[in-house]
XYZ file of N, CA, C and O in Angstrom:
500
model
N -52.567 -3.887 93.593
C -52.218 -4.883 92.581
C -53.479 -5.610 92.148
O -54.241 -6.079 92.969
N -53.704 -5.711 90.834
C -54.892 -6.372 90.320
C -54.602 -7.848 90.102
O -53.502 -8.230 89.696
N -55.592 -8.665 90.401
C -55.487 -10.115 90.232
C -56.550 -10.555 89.244
O -57.738 -10.255 89.434
N -56.129 -11.240 88.182
C -57.045 -11.654 87.116
C -57.040 -13.167 86.989
O -55.973 -13.782 86.910
N -58.226 -13.755 86.939
C -58.349 -15.215 86.821
C -59.322 -15.538 85.701
O -60.500 -15.174 85.764
N -58.820 -16.219 84.662
C -59.660 -16.613 83.524
C -60.242 -18.005 83.734
O -59.639 -18.842 84.412
N -61.375 -18.232 83.108
C -61.988 -19.556 83.102
C -62.830 -19.697 81.841
O -63.123 -18.705 81.170
N -63.195 -20.948 81.510
C -64.127 -21.178 80.418
C -63.531 -21.697 79.130
O -64.248 -21.917 78.161
N -62.228 -21.898 79.069
C -61.637 -22.433 77.851
C -62.023 -23.885 77.638
O -62.665 -24.507 78.477
N -61.634 -24.425 76.480
C -61.933 -25.816 76.183
C -61.678 -26.141 74.734
O -61.071 -25.344 74.008
N -62.153 -27.323 74.318
C -61.993 -27.777 72.941
C -63.359 -27.929 72.298
O -64.244 -28.565 72.875
N -63.515 -27.332 71.122
C -64.774 -27.403 70.398
C -64.494 -27.611 68.915
O -63.408 -27.267 68.429
N -65.463 -28.144 68.169
C -65.284 -28.255 66.724
C -65.535 -26.900 66.073
O -66.123 -25.994 66.676
N -65.087 -26.777 64.844
C -65.319 -25.551 64.090
C -66.816 -25.237 64.043
O -67.639 -26.130 63.838
N -67.155 -23.977 64.281
C -68.554 -23.573 64.339
C -69.131 -23.577 65.733
O -70.258 -23.098 65.949
N -68.391 -24.099 66.690
C -68.868 -24.178 68.067
C -68.738 -22.857 68.806
O -68.271 -21.859 68.255
N -69.143 -22.878 70.071
C -69.131 -21.683 70.909
C -68.464 -21.970 72.243
O -68.521 -23.095 72.747
N -67.863 -20.922 72.802
C -67.306 -20.960 74.145
C -67.536 -19.595 74.781
O -67.586 -18.576 74.083
N -67.611 -19.600 76.104
C -67.708 -18.346 76.838
C -66.583 -18.292 77.865
O -66.491 -19.150 78.736
N -65.741 -17.282 77.738
C -64.648 -17.080 78.675
C -65.058 -16.026 79.696
O -65.794 -15.095 79.379
N -64.550 -16.202 80.911
C -64.831 -15.233 81.952
C -63.532 -14.852 82.660
O -62.662 -15.702 82.873
N -63.421 -13.583 83.010
C -62.247 -13.080 83.722
C -62.727 -12.404 85.000
O -63.458 -11.410 84.943
N -62.310 -12.941 86.130
C -62.655 -12.357 87.423
C -61.514 -11.456 87.872
O -60.367 -11.903 87.959
N -61.847 -10.196 88.133
C -60.836 -9.213 88.517
C -60.989 -8.826 89.979
O -62.101 -8.578 90.449
N -59.881 -8.765 90.674
C -59.918 -8.365 92.080
C -58.615 -7.668 92.436
O -57.654 -7.689 91.671
N -58.600 -7.041 93.592
C -57.412 -6.323 94.037
C -57.824 -5.142 94.882
O -58.920 -4.631 94.713
N -56.977 -4.700 95.733
C -57.309 -3.614 96.631
C -57.757 -2.366 95.897
O -56.952 -1.707 95.262
N -59.057 -2.073 95.966
C -59.572 -0.864 95.358
C -59.746 -0.916 93.851
O -60.152 0.066 93.242
N -59.452 -2.070 93.235
C -59.555 -2.151 91.771
C -61.003 -2.272 91.351
O -61.762 -3.038 91.918
N -61.377 -1.503 90.322
C -62.725 -1.573 89.767
C -62.644 -1.660 88.261
O -61.956 -0.871 87.617
N -63.380 -2.611 87.677
C -63.349 -2.769 86.219
C -64.037 -1.609 85.505
O -63.948 -1.489 84.292
N -64.727 -0.761 86.249
C -65.359 0.403 85.635
C -64.393 1.568 85.485
O -64.687 2.531 84.787
N -63.247 1.467 86.126
C -62.294 2.574 86.111
C -61.131 2.346 85.157
O -60.357 3.275 84.907
N -61.009 1.112 84.643
C -59.881 0.800 83.779
C -60.354 0.058 82.535
O -61.279 -0.751 82.604
N -59.711 0.309 81.402
C -60.038 -0.459 80.206
C -59.554 -1.901 80.370
O -58.418 -2.139 80.784
N -60.409 -2.834 80.042
C -60.102 -4.256 80.160
C -60.110 -4.890 78.776
O -60.811 -4.421 77.881
N -59.359 -5.965 78.616
C -59.279 -6.571 77.290
C -59.000 -8.066 77.366
O -58.549 -8.579 78.387
N -59.282 -8.711 76.270
C -58.881 -10.098 76.037
C -57.829 -10.101 74.931
O -58.004 -9.451 73.895
N -56.759 -10.840 75.183
C -55.717 -11.085 74.203
C -55.687 -12.591 73.934
O -56.238 -13.382 74.686
N -54.994 -12.982 72.873
C -54.765 -14.389 72.624
C -53.386 -14.586 72.013
O -52.835 -13.671 71.396
N -52.878 -15.801 72.191
C -51.573 -16.126 71.621
C -51.620 -17.532 71.051
O -51.838 -18.507 71.792
N -51.444 -17.622 69.737
C -51.389 -18.904 69.055
C -49.957 -19.421 69.098
O -49.010 -18.640 69.222
N -49.766 -20.732 68.975
C -48.422 -21.294 69.005
C -47.523 -20.659 67.950
O -47.894 -20.566 66.780
N -46.359 -20.196 68.372
C -45.403 -19.610 67.446
C -45.722 -18.203 66.989
O -45.021 -17.665 66.122
N -46.766 -17.613 67.556
C -47.151 -16.261 67.151
C -47.115 -15.301 68.340
O -47.115 -15.722 69.493
N -47.125 -14.016 68.038
C -47.140 -13.008 69.088
C -48.533 -12.899 69.705
O -49.545 -13.213 69.076
N -48.561 -12.435 70.932
C -49.835 -12.198 71.597
C -50.526 -11.014 70.914
O -49.881 -10.004 70.597
N -51.845 -11.133 70.710
C -52.572 -10.085 70.012
C -53.865 -9.757 70.728
O -54.485 -10.625 71.365
N -54.286 -8.514 70.614
C -55.540 -8.107 71.211
C -56.716 -8.646 70.425
O -56.668 -8.731 69.191
N -57.779 -8.997 71.153
C -58.971 -9.555 70.527
C -60.158 -8.613 70.699
O -60.882 -8.341 69.746
N -60.364 -8.138 71.918
C -61.501 -7.258 72.195
C -61.229 -6.496 73.483
O -60.502 -6.979 74.352
N -61.809 -5.306 73.585
C -61.626 -4.499 74.786
C -62.920 -3.794 75.178
O -63.760 -3.490 74.321
N -63.048 -3.566 76.484
C -64.212 -2.884 77.051
C -63.668 -1.700 77.832
O -62.917 -1.885 78.789
N -64.044 -0.492 77.416
C -63.439 0.705 77.980
C -64.318 1.323 79.054
O -65.505 0.987 79.189
N -63.702 2.240 79.828
C -64.392 2.829 80.983
C -65.709 3.491 80.590
O -66.656 3.501 81.377
N -65.757 4.057 79.372
C -66.957 4.768 78.939
C -67.997 3.840 78.316
O -69.011 4.292 77.801
N -67.716 2.542 78.358
C -68.647 1.570 77.801
C -68.385 1.218 76.349
O -69.033 0.333 75.792
N -67.454 1.900 75.724
C -67.131 1.609 74.329
C -66.376 0.285 74.242
O -65.584 -0.040 75.116
N -66.658 -0.455 73.161
C -65.962 -1.720 72.935
C -65.257 -1.678 71.591
O -65.670 -0.971 70.674
N -64.197 -2.446 71.492
C -63.447 -2.577 70.250
C -63.151 -4.043 69.997
O -62.903 -4.802 70.944
N -63.172 -4.425 68.748
C -62.924 -5.810 68.353
C -61.884 -5.875 67.248
O -61.824 -5.004 66.373
N -61.123 -6.956 67.300
C -60.240 -7.246 66.189
C -61.110 -7.569 64.980
O -62.158 -8.227 65.106
N -60.689 -7.129 63.803
C -61.489 -7.333 62.590
C -61.857 -8.800 62.393
O -62.973 -9.125 61.990
N -60.933 -9.692 62.679
C -61.153 -11.120 62.403
C -62.240 -11.740 63.271
O -62.751 -12.823 62.947
N -62.621 -11.069 64.375
C -63.621 -11.658 65.269
C -64.927 -10.865 65.282
O -65.889 -11.275 65.944
N -64.978 -9.762 64.569
C -66.190 -8.949 64.552
C -67.372 -9.758 64.047
O -67.265 -10.485 63.063
N -68.501 -9.641 64.742
C -69.691 -10.376 64.367
C -69.754 -11.777 64.948
O -70.794 -12.434 64.892
N -68.643 -12.245 65.532
C -68.610 -13.584 66.126
C -68.369 -13.533 67.632
O -68.888 -14.373 68.372
N -67.579 -12.580 68.091
C -67.243 -12.465 69.507
C -67.971 -11.260 70.114
O -68.162 -10.238 69.449
N -68.344 -11.398 71.384
C -68.958 -10.296 72.114
C -68.311 -10.189 73.491
O -68.286 -11.165 74.249
N -67.799 -9.004 73.797
C -67.225 -8.754 75.115
C -68.262 -8.043 75.964
O -69.008 -7.180 75.478
N -68.330 -8.428 77.236
C -69.316 -7.814 78.122
C -68.715 -7.642 79.513
O -67.686 -8.252 79.844
N -69.398 -6.824 80.301
C -68.888 -6.502 81.641
C -69.995 -6.680 82.666
O -71.119 -6.216 82.453
N -69.705 -7.347 83.757
C -70.640 -7.490 84.873
C -70.007 -6.786 86.064
O -69.109 -7.327 86.712
N -70.461 -5.578 86.320
C -69.845 -4.759 87.352
C -70.017 -5.376 88.738
O -69.072 -5.407 89.533
N -71.204 -5.881 89.026
C -71.476 -6.458 90.348
C -70.560 -7.640 90.637
O -70.087 -7.819 91.770
N -70.299 -8.447 89.606
C -69.461 -9.629 89.786
C -67.987 -9.323 89.531
O -67.130 -10.170 89.786
N -67.707 -8.142 89.017
C -66.347 -7.746 88.646
C -65.738 -8.733 87.652
O -64.610 -9.241 87.851
N -66.494 -8.998 86.601
C -66.010 -9.917 85.570
C -66.108 -9.293 84.179
O -66.971 -8.454 83.921
N -65.221 -9.738 83.325
C -65.232 -9.383 81.912
C -65.367 -10.694 81.142
O -64.509 -11.572 81.271
N -66.427 -10.832 80.373
C -66.677 -12.077 79.652
C -66.445 -11.904 78.159
O -66.570 -10.800 77.622
N -66.132 -13.021 77.513
C -65.973 -13.020 76.064
C -66.778 -14.188 75.509
O -66.411 -15.353 75.695
N -67.892 -13.880 74.866
C -68.711 -14.895 74.207
C -68.174 -15.093 72.804
O -68.105 -14.128 72.028
N -67.807 -16.318 72.488
C -67.207 -16.615 71.185
C -68.099 -17.602 70.439
O -68.281 -18.734 70.887
N -68.649 -17.162 69.330
C -69.522 -17.994 68.500
C -68.868 -18.251 67.153
O -67.967 -17.526 66.735
N -69.371 -19.282 66.472
C -68.856 -19.624 65.146
C -67.328 -19.678 65.156
O -66.667 -19.070 64.308
N -66.788 -20.408 66.100
C -65.339 -20.479 66.243
C -64.686 -21.159 65.055
O -65.263 -22.072 64.437
N -63.487 -20.705 64.739
C -62.719 -21.232 63.614
C -61.381 -21.775 64.123
O -60.907 -21.337 65.184
N -60.767 -22.674 63.386
C -59.468 -23.215 63.823
C -58.433 -22.117 64.089
O -57.600 -22.260 64.998
N -58.497 -21.030 63.361
C -57.534 -19.940 63.567
C -57.789 -19.162 64.855
O -56.980 -18.294 65.219
N -58.857 -19.466 65.562
C -59.098 -18.858 66.869
C -58.373 -19.617 67.984
O -58.377 -19.174 69.139
N -57.765 -20.719 67.641
C -57.052 -21.527 68.626
C -55.903 -20.757 69.260
O -55.154 -20.066 68.558
N -55.759 -20.896 70.582
C -54.671 -20.241 71.279
C -54.958 -20.150 72.760
O -56.010 -20.609 73.230
N -54.026 -19.558 73.481
C -54.241 -19.269 74.896
C -54.813 -17.858 74.993
O -54.243 -16.918 74.431
N -55.925 -17.741 75.681
C -56.599 -16.460 75.830
C -56.292 -15.879 77.203
O -56.427 -16.567 78.216
N -55.904 -14.597 77.195
C -55.507 -13.915 78.413
C -56.389 -12.692 78.660
O -56.708 -11.945 77.728
N -56.712 -12.497 79.907
C -57.382 -11.280 80.326
C -56.320 -10.252 80.704
O -55.260 -10.620 81.237
N -56.597 -8.974 80.431
C -55.640 -7.922 80.730
C -56.356 -6.704 81.283
O -57.493 -6.410 80.887
N -55.678 -5.986 82.148
C -56.271 -4.805 82.767
C -55.450 -3.562 82.498
O -54.228 -3.637 82.343
N -56.159 -2.426 82.444
C -55.524 -1.123 82.242
C -54.728 -1.099 80.943
O -53.570 -0.680 80.913
N -55.376 -1.555 79.883
C -54.723 -1.643 78.579
C -54.839 -0.320 77.828
O -55.523 0.610 78.254
N -54.174 -0.256 76.725
C -54.268 0.895 75.835
C -54.669 0.391 74.455
O -54.278 -0.717 74.049
N -55.447 1.191 73.746
C -55.930 0.775 72.427
C -55.828 1.933 71.445
O -56.147 3.078 71.773
N -55.395 1.604 70.228
C -55.398 2.603 69.160
C -55.394 1.892 67.826
O -54.487 1.106 67.551
N -56.404 2.159 67.047
C -56.436 1.710 65.645
C -56.098 0.234 65.477
O -55.141 -0.130 64.793
N -56.884 -0.619 66.091
C -56.711 -2.066 65.960
C -55.417 -2.596 66.568
O -54.956 -3.684 66.200
N -54.840 -1.817 67.476
C -53.669 -2.288 68.206
C -53.950 -2.151 69.700
O -54.380 -1.093 70.151
N -53.699 -3.228 70.425
C -53.902 -3.245 71.873
C -52.547 -3.395 72.558
O -51.700 -4.164 72.111
N -52.359 -2.667 73.653
C -51.116 -2.694 74.399
C -51.411 -2.936 75.874
O -52.462 -2.539 76.372
N -50.494 -3.583 76.549
C -50.657 -3.833 77.979
C -49.424 -3.307 78.704
O -48.593 -4.082 79.158
N -49.289 -1.993 78.833
C -48.051 -1.400 79.342
C -47.722 -1.747 80.789
O -46.552 -1.721 81.175
N -48.732 -2.080 81.593
C -48.476 -2.388 82.994
C -48.408 -3.887 83.257
O -48.209 -4.318 84.386
N -48.585 -4.673 82.188
C -48.437 -6.133 82.288
C -49.318 -6.772 83.348
O -48.881 -7.676 84.075
N -50.570 -6.304 83.423
C -51.532 -6.970 84.298
C -52.195 -8.079 83.487
O -53.100 -7.821 82.691
N -51.732 -9.304 83.678
C -52.232 -10.455 82.931
C -52.823 -11.494 83.864
O -52.360 -11.657 84.992
N -53.779 -12.261 83.344
C -54.206 -13.469 84.020
C -53.285 -14.598 83.613
O -52.330 -14.406 82.854
N -53.601 -15.810 84.089
C -52.728 -16.954 83.799
C -53.020 -17.564 82.433
O -52.223 -18.360 81.929
N -54.158 -17.216 81.847
C -54.503 -17.716 80.517
C -55.383 -18.952 80.567
O -55.358 -19.718 81.528
N -56.170 -19.123 79.511
C -57.015 -20.312 79.375
C -56.954 -20.779 77.928
O -57.007 -19.970 77.006
N -56.812 -22.088 77.739
C -56.607 -22.642 76.403
C -57.934 -22.791 75.663
O -58.920 -23.311 76.212
N -57.934 -22.340 74.409
C -59.065 -22.540 73.506
C -58.544 -23.302 72.292
O -57.585 -22.865 71.654
N -59.160 -24.434 71.995
C -58.754 -25.246 70.852
C -59.968 -25.504 69.975
O -60.989 -26.000 70.449
N -59.847 -25.132 68.705
C -60.935 -25.321 67.750
C -60.448 -26.270 66.670
O -59.480 -25.988 65.971
N -61.120 -27.388 66.524
C -60.720 -28.394 65.549
C -61.516 -28.226 64.259
O -62.683 -27.832 64.271
N -60.869 -28.552 63.162
C -61.520 -28.400 61.845
C -62.343 -29.634 61.496
O -62.239 -30.672 62.130
C-alpha cells in the first residue's frame, strides 16, 4: 500500500510562486516504477490532472499550466515536487498527489485511487 503526503500549499497573490512536495512511501513502493501525478480540485468543480511524471522520465502538463508549472522527481528522497510560478486565481484549489495514474491526451486517471490528503493553494487577485 502506497502512502502519499503532500506539503507546501499556502496563500499567495496573483503572480506569486509556490512549491508543492509529495512524499511517497510504502512497502516496496518506488516512484521510479509508477507514473506519479498532481491533480487539483477547485470548489464546485471536478478533480483534474495538472501534471505527471512517468516511469520513463516523460512529463505531461495540462495546457493551462504549461510554461508556469514544473514537475520533478527526487528518487533518493522519494518525492514528487510541483514548482508553480506566475500563479493565477484560477489555480486555486486543493492539490492532490496521486500514484500509479494513467494518462492519455490531456486526461489523467487514478484507477487505483492512491491519493494523498491534499494541500490547499489559494491565489488572490
